[in-house]
PDB file of C-alpha atoms in Angstrom:
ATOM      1  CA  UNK A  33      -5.212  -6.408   4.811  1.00  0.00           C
ATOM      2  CA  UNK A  34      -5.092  -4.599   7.968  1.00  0.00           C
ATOM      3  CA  UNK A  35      -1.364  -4.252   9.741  1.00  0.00           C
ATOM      4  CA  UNK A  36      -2.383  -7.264  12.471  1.00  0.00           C
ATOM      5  CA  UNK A  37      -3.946  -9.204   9.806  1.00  0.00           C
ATOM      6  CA  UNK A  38      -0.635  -9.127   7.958  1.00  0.00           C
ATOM      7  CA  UNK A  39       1.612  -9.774  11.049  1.00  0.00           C
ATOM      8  CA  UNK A  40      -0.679 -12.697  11.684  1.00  0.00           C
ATOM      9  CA  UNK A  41      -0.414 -14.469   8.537  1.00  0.00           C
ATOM     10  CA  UNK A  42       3.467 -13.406   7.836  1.00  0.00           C
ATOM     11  CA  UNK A  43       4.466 -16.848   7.163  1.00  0.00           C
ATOM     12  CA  UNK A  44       2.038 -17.067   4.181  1.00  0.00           C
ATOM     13  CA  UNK A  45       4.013 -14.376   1.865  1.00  0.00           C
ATOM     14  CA  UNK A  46       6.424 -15.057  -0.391  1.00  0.00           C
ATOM     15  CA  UNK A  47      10.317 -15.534   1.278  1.00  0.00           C
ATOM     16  CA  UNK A  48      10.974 -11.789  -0.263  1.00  0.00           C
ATOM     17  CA  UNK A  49       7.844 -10.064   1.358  1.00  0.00           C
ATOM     18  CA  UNK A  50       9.359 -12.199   4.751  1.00  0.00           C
ATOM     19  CA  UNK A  51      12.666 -10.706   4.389  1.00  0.00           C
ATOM     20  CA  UNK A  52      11.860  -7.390   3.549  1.00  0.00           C
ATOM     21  CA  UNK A  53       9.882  -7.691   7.161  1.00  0.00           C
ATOM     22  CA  UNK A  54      12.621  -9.028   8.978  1.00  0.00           C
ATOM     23  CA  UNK A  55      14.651  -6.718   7.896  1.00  0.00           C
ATOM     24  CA  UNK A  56      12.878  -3.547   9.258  1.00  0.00           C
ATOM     25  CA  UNK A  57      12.349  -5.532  12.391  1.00  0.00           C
ATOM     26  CA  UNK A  58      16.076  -6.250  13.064  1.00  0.00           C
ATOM     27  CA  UNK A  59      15.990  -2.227  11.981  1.00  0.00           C
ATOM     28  CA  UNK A  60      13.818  -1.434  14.476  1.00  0.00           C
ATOM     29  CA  UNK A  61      14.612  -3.891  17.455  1.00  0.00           C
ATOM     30  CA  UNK A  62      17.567  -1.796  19.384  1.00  0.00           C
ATOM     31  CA  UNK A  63      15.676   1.397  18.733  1.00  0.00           C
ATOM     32  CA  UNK A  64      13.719   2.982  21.841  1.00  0.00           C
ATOM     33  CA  UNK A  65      11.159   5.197  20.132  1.00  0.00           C
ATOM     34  CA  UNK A  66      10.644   5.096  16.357  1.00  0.00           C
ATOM     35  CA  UNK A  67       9.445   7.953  14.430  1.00  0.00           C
ATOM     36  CA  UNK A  68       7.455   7.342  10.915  1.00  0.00           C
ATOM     37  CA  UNK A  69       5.866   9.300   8.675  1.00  0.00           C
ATOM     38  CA  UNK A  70       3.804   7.636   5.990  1.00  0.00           C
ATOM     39  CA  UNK A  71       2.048   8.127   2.709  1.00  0.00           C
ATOM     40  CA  UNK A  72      -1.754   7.563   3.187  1.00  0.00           C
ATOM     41  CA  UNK A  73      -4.840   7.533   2.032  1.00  0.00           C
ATOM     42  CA  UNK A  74      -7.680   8.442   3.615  1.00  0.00           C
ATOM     43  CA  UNK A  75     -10.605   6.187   3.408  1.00  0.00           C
ATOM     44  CA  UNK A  76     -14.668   7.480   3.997  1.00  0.00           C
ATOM     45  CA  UNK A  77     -14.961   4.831   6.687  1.00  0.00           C
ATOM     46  CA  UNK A  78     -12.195   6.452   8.792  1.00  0.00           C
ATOM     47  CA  UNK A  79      -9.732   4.144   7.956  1.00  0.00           C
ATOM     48  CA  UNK A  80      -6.323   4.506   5.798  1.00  0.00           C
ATOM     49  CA  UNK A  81      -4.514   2.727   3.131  1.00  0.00           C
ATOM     50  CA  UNK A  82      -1.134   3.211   3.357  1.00  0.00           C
ATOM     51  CA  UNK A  83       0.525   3.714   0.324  1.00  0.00           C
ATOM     52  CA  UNK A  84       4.372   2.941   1.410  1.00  0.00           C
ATOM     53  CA  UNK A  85       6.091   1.886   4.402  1.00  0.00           C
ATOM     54  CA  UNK A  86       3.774  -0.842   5.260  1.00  0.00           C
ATOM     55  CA  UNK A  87       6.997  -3.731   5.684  1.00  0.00           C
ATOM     56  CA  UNK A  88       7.830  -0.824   8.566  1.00  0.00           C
ATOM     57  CA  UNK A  89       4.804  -0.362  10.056  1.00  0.00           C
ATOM     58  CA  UNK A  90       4.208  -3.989  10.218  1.00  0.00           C
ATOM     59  CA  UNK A  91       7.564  -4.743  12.431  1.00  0.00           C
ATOM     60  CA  UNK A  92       6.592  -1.977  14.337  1.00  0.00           C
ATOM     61  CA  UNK A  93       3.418  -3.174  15.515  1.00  0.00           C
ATOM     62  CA  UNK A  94       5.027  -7.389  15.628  1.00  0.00           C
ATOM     63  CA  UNK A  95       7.744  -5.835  17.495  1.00  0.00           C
ATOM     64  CA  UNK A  96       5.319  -3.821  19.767  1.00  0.00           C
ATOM     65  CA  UNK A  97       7.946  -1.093  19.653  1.00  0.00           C
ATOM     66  CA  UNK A  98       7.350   2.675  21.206  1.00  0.00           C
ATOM     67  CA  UNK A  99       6.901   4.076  18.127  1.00  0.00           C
ATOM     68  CA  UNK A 100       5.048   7.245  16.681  1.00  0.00           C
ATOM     69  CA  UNK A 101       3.686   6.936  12.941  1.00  0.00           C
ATOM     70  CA  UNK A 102       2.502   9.709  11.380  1.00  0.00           C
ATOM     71  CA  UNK A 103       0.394   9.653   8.300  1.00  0.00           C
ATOM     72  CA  UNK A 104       0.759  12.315   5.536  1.00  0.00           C
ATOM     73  CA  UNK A 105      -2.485  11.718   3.811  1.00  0.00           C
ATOM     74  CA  UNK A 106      -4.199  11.895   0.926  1.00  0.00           C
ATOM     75  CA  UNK A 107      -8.201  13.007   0.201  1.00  0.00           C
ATOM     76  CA  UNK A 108      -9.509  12.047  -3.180  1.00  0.00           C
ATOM     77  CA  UNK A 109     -11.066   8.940  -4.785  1.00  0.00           C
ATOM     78  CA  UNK A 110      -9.742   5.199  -4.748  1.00  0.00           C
ATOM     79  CA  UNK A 111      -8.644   4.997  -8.194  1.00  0.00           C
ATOM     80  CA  UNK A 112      -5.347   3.495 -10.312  1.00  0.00           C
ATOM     81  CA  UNK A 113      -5.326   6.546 -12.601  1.00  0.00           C
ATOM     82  CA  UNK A 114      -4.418   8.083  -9.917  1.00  0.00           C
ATOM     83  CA  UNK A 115      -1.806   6.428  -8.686  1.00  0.00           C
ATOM     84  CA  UNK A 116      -1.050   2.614 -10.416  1.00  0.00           C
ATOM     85  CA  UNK A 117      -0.187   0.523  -6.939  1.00  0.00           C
ATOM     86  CA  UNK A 118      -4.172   1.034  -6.324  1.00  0.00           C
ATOM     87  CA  UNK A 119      -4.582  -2.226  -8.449  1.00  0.00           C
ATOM     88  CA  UNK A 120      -4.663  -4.310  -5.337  1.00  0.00           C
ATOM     89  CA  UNK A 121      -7.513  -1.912  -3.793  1.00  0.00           C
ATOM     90  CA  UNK A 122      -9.966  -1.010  -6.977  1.00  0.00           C
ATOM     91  CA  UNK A 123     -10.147  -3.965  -8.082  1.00  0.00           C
ATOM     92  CA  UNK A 124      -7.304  -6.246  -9.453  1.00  0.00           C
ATOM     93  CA  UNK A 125      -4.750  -6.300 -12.276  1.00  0.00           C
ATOM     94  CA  UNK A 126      -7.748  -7.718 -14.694  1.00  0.00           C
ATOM     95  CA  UNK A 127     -10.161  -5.519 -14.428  1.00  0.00           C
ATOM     96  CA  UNK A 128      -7.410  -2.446 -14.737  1.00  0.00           C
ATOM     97  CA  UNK A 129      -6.241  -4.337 -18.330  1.00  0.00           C
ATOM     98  CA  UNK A 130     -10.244  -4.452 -19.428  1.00  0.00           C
ATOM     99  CA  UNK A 131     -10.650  -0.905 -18.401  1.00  0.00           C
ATOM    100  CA  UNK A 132      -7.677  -0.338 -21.192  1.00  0.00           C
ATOM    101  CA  UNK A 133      -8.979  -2.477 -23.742  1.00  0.00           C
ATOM    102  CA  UNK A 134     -12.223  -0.573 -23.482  1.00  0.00           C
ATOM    103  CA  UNK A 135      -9.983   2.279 -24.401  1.00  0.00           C
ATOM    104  CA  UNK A 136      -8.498   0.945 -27.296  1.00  0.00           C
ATOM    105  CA  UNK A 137      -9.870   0.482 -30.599  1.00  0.00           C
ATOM    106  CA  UNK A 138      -9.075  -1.330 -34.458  1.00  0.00           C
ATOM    107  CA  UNK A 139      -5.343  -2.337 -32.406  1.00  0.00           C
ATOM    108  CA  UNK A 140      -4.994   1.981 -31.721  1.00  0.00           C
ATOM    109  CA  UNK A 141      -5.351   3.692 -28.119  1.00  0.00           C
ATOM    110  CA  UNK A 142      -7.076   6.762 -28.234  1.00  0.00           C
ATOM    111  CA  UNK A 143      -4.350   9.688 -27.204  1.00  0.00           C
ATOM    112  CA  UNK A 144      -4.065  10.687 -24.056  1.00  0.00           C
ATOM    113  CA  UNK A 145      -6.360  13.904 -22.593  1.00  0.00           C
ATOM    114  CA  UNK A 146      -4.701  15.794 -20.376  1.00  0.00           C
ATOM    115  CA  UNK A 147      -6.766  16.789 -16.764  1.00  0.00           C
ATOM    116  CA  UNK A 148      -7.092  20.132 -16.035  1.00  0.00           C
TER     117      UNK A 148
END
């Protein structure tokens, strides 16, 4: 979801997600400018995904506080095996279990190989 998308629909997250934004609002609200830097990737349509920080970049942009983010990002392919939170990008939590039963067989996982 994009940042507005999520400020938009804030009341249809669980009560955690909604107090975990709060939070970082009531963080935010006596601040004058804010300075972030955030984890990123960078995606081939120009866009990002940002990897943390999103409950504070979201009461940034609901508060429509002065703020500066800055995005430390990353170059390289959309993929879970490279780091595991990319389940809710590449495809969901099933098809990240099939992709390890297809890497399993007789009840054994085949060991690990090592990248270069």
């Amino acid at each position: 979801m994009r940042v507005e998308e999520v400020v938009a629909r804030l009341n249809e997250f669980p009560q955690a997600n909604q107090q975990a934004f709060e939070r970082a609002m009531a963080d935010f609200r006596d601040e004058r400018h804010i300075e972030l830097v955030v984890p990123a990737y960078a995606l081939e349509n120009g866009d990002y995904l940002l990897l943390d920080g999103n409950h504070r970049v979201c009461a940034l942009f609901a508060l429509d506080a002065s703020a500066t983010v800055r995005l430390r990002t990353l170059v390289g392919p959309i993929d879970r095996r490279i780091l595991i939170d990319l389940k809710h990008w590449d495809g969901g939590y099933k098809r990240f279990i099939n992709r390890i039963r297809r890497g399993t067989s007789a009840g054994k996982a085949h060991q690990a190989r090592r990248s270069p």
